[in-house]
mmCIF file of C-alpha atoms in Angstrom:
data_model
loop_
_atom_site.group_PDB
_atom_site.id
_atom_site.type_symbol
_atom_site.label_atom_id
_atom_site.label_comp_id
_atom_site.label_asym_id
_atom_site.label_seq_id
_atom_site.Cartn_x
_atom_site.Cartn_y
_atom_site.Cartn_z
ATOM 1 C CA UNK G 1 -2.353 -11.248 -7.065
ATOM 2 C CA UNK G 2 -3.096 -8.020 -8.817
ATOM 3 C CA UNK G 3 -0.709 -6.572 -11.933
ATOM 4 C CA UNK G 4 -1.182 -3.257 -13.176
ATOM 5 C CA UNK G 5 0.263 -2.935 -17.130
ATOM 6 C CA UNK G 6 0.949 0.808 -18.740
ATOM 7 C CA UNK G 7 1.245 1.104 -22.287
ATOM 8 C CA UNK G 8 1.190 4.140 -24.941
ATOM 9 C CA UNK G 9 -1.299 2.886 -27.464
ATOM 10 C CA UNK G 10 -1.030 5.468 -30.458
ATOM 11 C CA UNK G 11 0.173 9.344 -30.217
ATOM 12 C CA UNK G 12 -1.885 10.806 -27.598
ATOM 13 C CA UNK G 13 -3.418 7.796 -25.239
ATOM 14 C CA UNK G 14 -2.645 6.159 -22.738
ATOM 15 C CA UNK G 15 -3.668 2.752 -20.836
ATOM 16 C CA UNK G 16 -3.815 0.624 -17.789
ATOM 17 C CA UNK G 17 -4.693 -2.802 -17.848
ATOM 18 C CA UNK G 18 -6.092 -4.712 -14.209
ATOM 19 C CA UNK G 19 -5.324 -8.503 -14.166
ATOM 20 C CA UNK G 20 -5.737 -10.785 -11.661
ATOM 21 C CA UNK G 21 -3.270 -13.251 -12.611
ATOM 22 C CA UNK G 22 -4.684 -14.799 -16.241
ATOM 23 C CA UNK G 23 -7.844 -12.591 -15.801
ATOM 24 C CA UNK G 24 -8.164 -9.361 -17.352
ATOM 25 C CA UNK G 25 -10.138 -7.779 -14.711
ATOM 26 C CA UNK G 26 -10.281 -4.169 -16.121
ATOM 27 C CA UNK G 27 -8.814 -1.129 -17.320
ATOM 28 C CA UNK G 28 -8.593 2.326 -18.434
ATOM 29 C CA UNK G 29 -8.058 4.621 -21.324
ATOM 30 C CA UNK G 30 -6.943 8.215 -21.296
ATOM 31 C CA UNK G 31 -6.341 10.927 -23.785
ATOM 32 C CA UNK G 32 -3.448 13.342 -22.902
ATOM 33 C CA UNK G 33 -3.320 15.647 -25.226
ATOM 34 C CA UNK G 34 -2.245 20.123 -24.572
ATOM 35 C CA UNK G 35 -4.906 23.059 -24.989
ATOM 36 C CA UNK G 36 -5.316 26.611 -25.071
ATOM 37 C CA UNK G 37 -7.379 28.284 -22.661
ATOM 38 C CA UNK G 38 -9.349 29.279 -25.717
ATOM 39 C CA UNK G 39 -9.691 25.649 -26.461
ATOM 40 C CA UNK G 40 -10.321 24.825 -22.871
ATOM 41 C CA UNK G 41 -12.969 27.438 -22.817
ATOM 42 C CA UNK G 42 -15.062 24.676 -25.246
ATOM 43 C CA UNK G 43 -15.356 22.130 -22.085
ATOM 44 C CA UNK G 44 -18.541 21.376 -20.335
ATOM 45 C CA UNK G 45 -16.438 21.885 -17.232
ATOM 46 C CA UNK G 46 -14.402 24.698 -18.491
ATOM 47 C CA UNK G 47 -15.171 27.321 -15.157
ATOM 48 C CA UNK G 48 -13.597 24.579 -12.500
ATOM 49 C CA UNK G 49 -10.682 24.290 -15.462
ATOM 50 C CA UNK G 50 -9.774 27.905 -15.306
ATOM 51 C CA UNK G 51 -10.226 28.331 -11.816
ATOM 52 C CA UNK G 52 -7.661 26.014 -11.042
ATOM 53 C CA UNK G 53 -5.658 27.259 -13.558
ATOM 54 C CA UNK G 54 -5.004 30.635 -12.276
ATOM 55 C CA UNK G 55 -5.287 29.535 -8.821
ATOM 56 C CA UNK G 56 -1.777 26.619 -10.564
ATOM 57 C CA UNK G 57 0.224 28.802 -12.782
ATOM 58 C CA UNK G 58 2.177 25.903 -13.249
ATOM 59 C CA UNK G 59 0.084 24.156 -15.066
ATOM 60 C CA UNK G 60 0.678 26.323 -18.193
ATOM 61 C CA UNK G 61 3.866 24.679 -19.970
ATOM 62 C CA UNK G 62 6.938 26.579 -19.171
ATOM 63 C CA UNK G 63 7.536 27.287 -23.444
ATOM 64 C CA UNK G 64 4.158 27.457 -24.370
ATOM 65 C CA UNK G 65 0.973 28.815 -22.897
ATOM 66 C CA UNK G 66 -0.515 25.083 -23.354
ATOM 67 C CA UNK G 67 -2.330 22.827 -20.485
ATOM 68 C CA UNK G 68 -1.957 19.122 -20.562
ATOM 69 C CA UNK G 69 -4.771 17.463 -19.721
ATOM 70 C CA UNK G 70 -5.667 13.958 -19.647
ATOM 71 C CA UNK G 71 -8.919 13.176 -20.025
ATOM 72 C CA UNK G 72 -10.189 9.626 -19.224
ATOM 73 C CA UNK G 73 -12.310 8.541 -22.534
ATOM 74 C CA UNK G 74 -13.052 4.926 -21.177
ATOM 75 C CA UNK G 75 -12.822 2.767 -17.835
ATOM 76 C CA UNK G 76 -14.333 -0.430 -17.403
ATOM 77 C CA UNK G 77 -14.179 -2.859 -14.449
ATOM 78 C CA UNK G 78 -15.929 -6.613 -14.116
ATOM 79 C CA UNK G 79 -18.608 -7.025 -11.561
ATOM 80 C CA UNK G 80 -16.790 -9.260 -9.224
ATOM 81 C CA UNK G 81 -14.152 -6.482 -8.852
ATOM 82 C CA UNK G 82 -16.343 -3.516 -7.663
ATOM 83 C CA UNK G 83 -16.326 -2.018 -4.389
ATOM 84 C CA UNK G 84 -13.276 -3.572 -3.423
ATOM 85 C CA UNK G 85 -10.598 -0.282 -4.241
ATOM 86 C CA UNK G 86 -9.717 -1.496 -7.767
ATOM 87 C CA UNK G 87 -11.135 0.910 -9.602
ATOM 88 C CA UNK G 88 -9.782 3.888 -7.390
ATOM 89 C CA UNK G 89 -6.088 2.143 -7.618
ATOM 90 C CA UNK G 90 -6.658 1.709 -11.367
ATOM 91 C CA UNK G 91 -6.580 5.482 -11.699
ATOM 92 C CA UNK G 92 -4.038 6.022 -9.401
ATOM 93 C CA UNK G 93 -2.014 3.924 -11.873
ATOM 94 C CA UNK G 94 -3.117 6.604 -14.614
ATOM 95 C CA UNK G 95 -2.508 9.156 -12.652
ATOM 96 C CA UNK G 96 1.148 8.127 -11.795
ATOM 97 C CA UNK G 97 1.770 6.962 -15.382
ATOM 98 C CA UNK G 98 0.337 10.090 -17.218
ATOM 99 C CA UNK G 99 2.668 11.973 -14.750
ATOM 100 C CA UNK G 100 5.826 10.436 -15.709
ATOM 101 C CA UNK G 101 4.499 10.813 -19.103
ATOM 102 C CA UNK G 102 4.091 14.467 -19.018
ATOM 103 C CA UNK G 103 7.571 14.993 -17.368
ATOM 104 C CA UNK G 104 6.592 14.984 -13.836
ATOM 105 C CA UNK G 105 4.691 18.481 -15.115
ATOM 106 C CA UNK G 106 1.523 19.045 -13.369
ATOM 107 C CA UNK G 107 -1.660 18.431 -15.617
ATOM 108 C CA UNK G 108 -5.652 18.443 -15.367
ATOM 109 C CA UNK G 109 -7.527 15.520 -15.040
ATOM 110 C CA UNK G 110 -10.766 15.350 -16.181
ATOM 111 C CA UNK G 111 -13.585 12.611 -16.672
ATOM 112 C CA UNK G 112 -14.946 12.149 -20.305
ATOM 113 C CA UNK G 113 -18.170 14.337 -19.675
ATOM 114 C CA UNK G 114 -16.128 17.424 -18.749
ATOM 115 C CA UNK G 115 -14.774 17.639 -22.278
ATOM 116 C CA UNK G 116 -15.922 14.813 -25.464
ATOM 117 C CA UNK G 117 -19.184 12.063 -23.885
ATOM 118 C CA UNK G 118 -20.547 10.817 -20.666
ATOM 119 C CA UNK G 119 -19.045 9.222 -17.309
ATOM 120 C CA UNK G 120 -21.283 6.545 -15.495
ATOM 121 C CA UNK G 121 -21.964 7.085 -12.045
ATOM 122 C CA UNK G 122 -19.813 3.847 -10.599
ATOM 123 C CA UNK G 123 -16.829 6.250 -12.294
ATOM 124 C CA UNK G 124 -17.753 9.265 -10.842
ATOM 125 C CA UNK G 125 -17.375 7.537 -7.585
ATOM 126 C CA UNK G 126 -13.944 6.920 -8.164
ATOM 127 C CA UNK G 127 -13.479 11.072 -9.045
ATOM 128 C CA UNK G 128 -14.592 11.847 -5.340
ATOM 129 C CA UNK G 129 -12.612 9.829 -3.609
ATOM 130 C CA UNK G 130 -10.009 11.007 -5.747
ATOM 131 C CA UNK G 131 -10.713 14.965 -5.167
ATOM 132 C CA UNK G 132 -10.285 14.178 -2.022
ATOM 133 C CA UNK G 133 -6.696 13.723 -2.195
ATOM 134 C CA UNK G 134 -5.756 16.467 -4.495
ATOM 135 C CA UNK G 135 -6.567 19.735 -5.428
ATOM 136 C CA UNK G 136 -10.081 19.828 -7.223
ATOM 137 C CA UNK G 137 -12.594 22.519 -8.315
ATOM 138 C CA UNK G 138 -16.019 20.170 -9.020
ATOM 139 C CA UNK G 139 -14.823 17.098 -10.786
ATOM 140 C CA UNK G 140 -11.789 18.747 -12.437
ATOM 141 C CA UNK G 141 -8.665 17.708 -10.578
ATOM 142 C CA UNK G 142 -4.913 18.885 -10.585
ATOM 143 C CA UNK G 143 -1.945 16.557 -10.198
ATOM 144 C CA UNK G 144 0.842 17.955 -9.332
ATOM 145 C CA UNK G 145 2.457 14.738 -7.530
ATOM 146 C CA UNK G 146 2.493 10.765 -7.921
ATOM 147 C CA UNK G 147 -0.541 9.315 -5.843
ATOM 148 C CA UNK G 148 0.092 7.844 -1.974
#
């Protein structure tokens, strides 16, 4: 039996924790944190960004001229739990969580290359299945709604 755990740890991250029942199977850490464009301009994936960004007004806070994005800086999963969906439902859980977080506002979500280090390829497996389901310019996706 699988449990999925959210928790805020410190100011700007968030986390989900995988357990199957007293095992701690995996999880994932995310930054959310708001930029300018100029900021945004900085990321290694800062076209796809800005694409999407004029193509999803409402990604720009209503007050501010700021983009949330959440950015995931870590994700790990034990080897007897691969290729089985966990790792794709363990960001769904993220995605969901740094939704309700952000106030149901729309945000872009970004793997850890785009923006600060690397992402391993078993990760970036998990980002195409996910751009599959929402809107997505390379690896850069927007959520704009809680995952089916």
């Amino acid at each position: 039996q699988y449990t999925f755990k959210t928790e805020r740890v410190g100011a700007r991250n968030l986390k989900v924790s995988l357990k199957d029942r007293w095992i701690d199977a995996g999880q994932v850490f995310a930054n959310i944190e708001h930029f300018s464009l100029g900021e945004i301009r900085g990321f290694k994936c800062s076209e796809e960004m800005e694409s999407l960004i004029s193509s999803f007004p409402q990604l720009k806070s209503p007050n501010s001229d700021l983009i949330c994005v959440v950015e995931v800086a870590h994700s790990q999963l034990m080897a007897d739990y691969r290729n089985k969906g966990l790792g794709v439902r363990l960001y769904r859980e993220l995605i969901s969580y740094a939704l309700s977080e952000n106030n149901n506002q729309p945000y872009l979500f970004i793997p850890n290359y785009c923006h600060r280090r690397s992402t391993t390829p078993e990760a970036l497996r998990v980002w195409k299945s996910l751009a599959r389901e929402y809107e997505s310019e390379g690896d850069v996706i927007v959520i704009d709604k809680n995952p089916h």
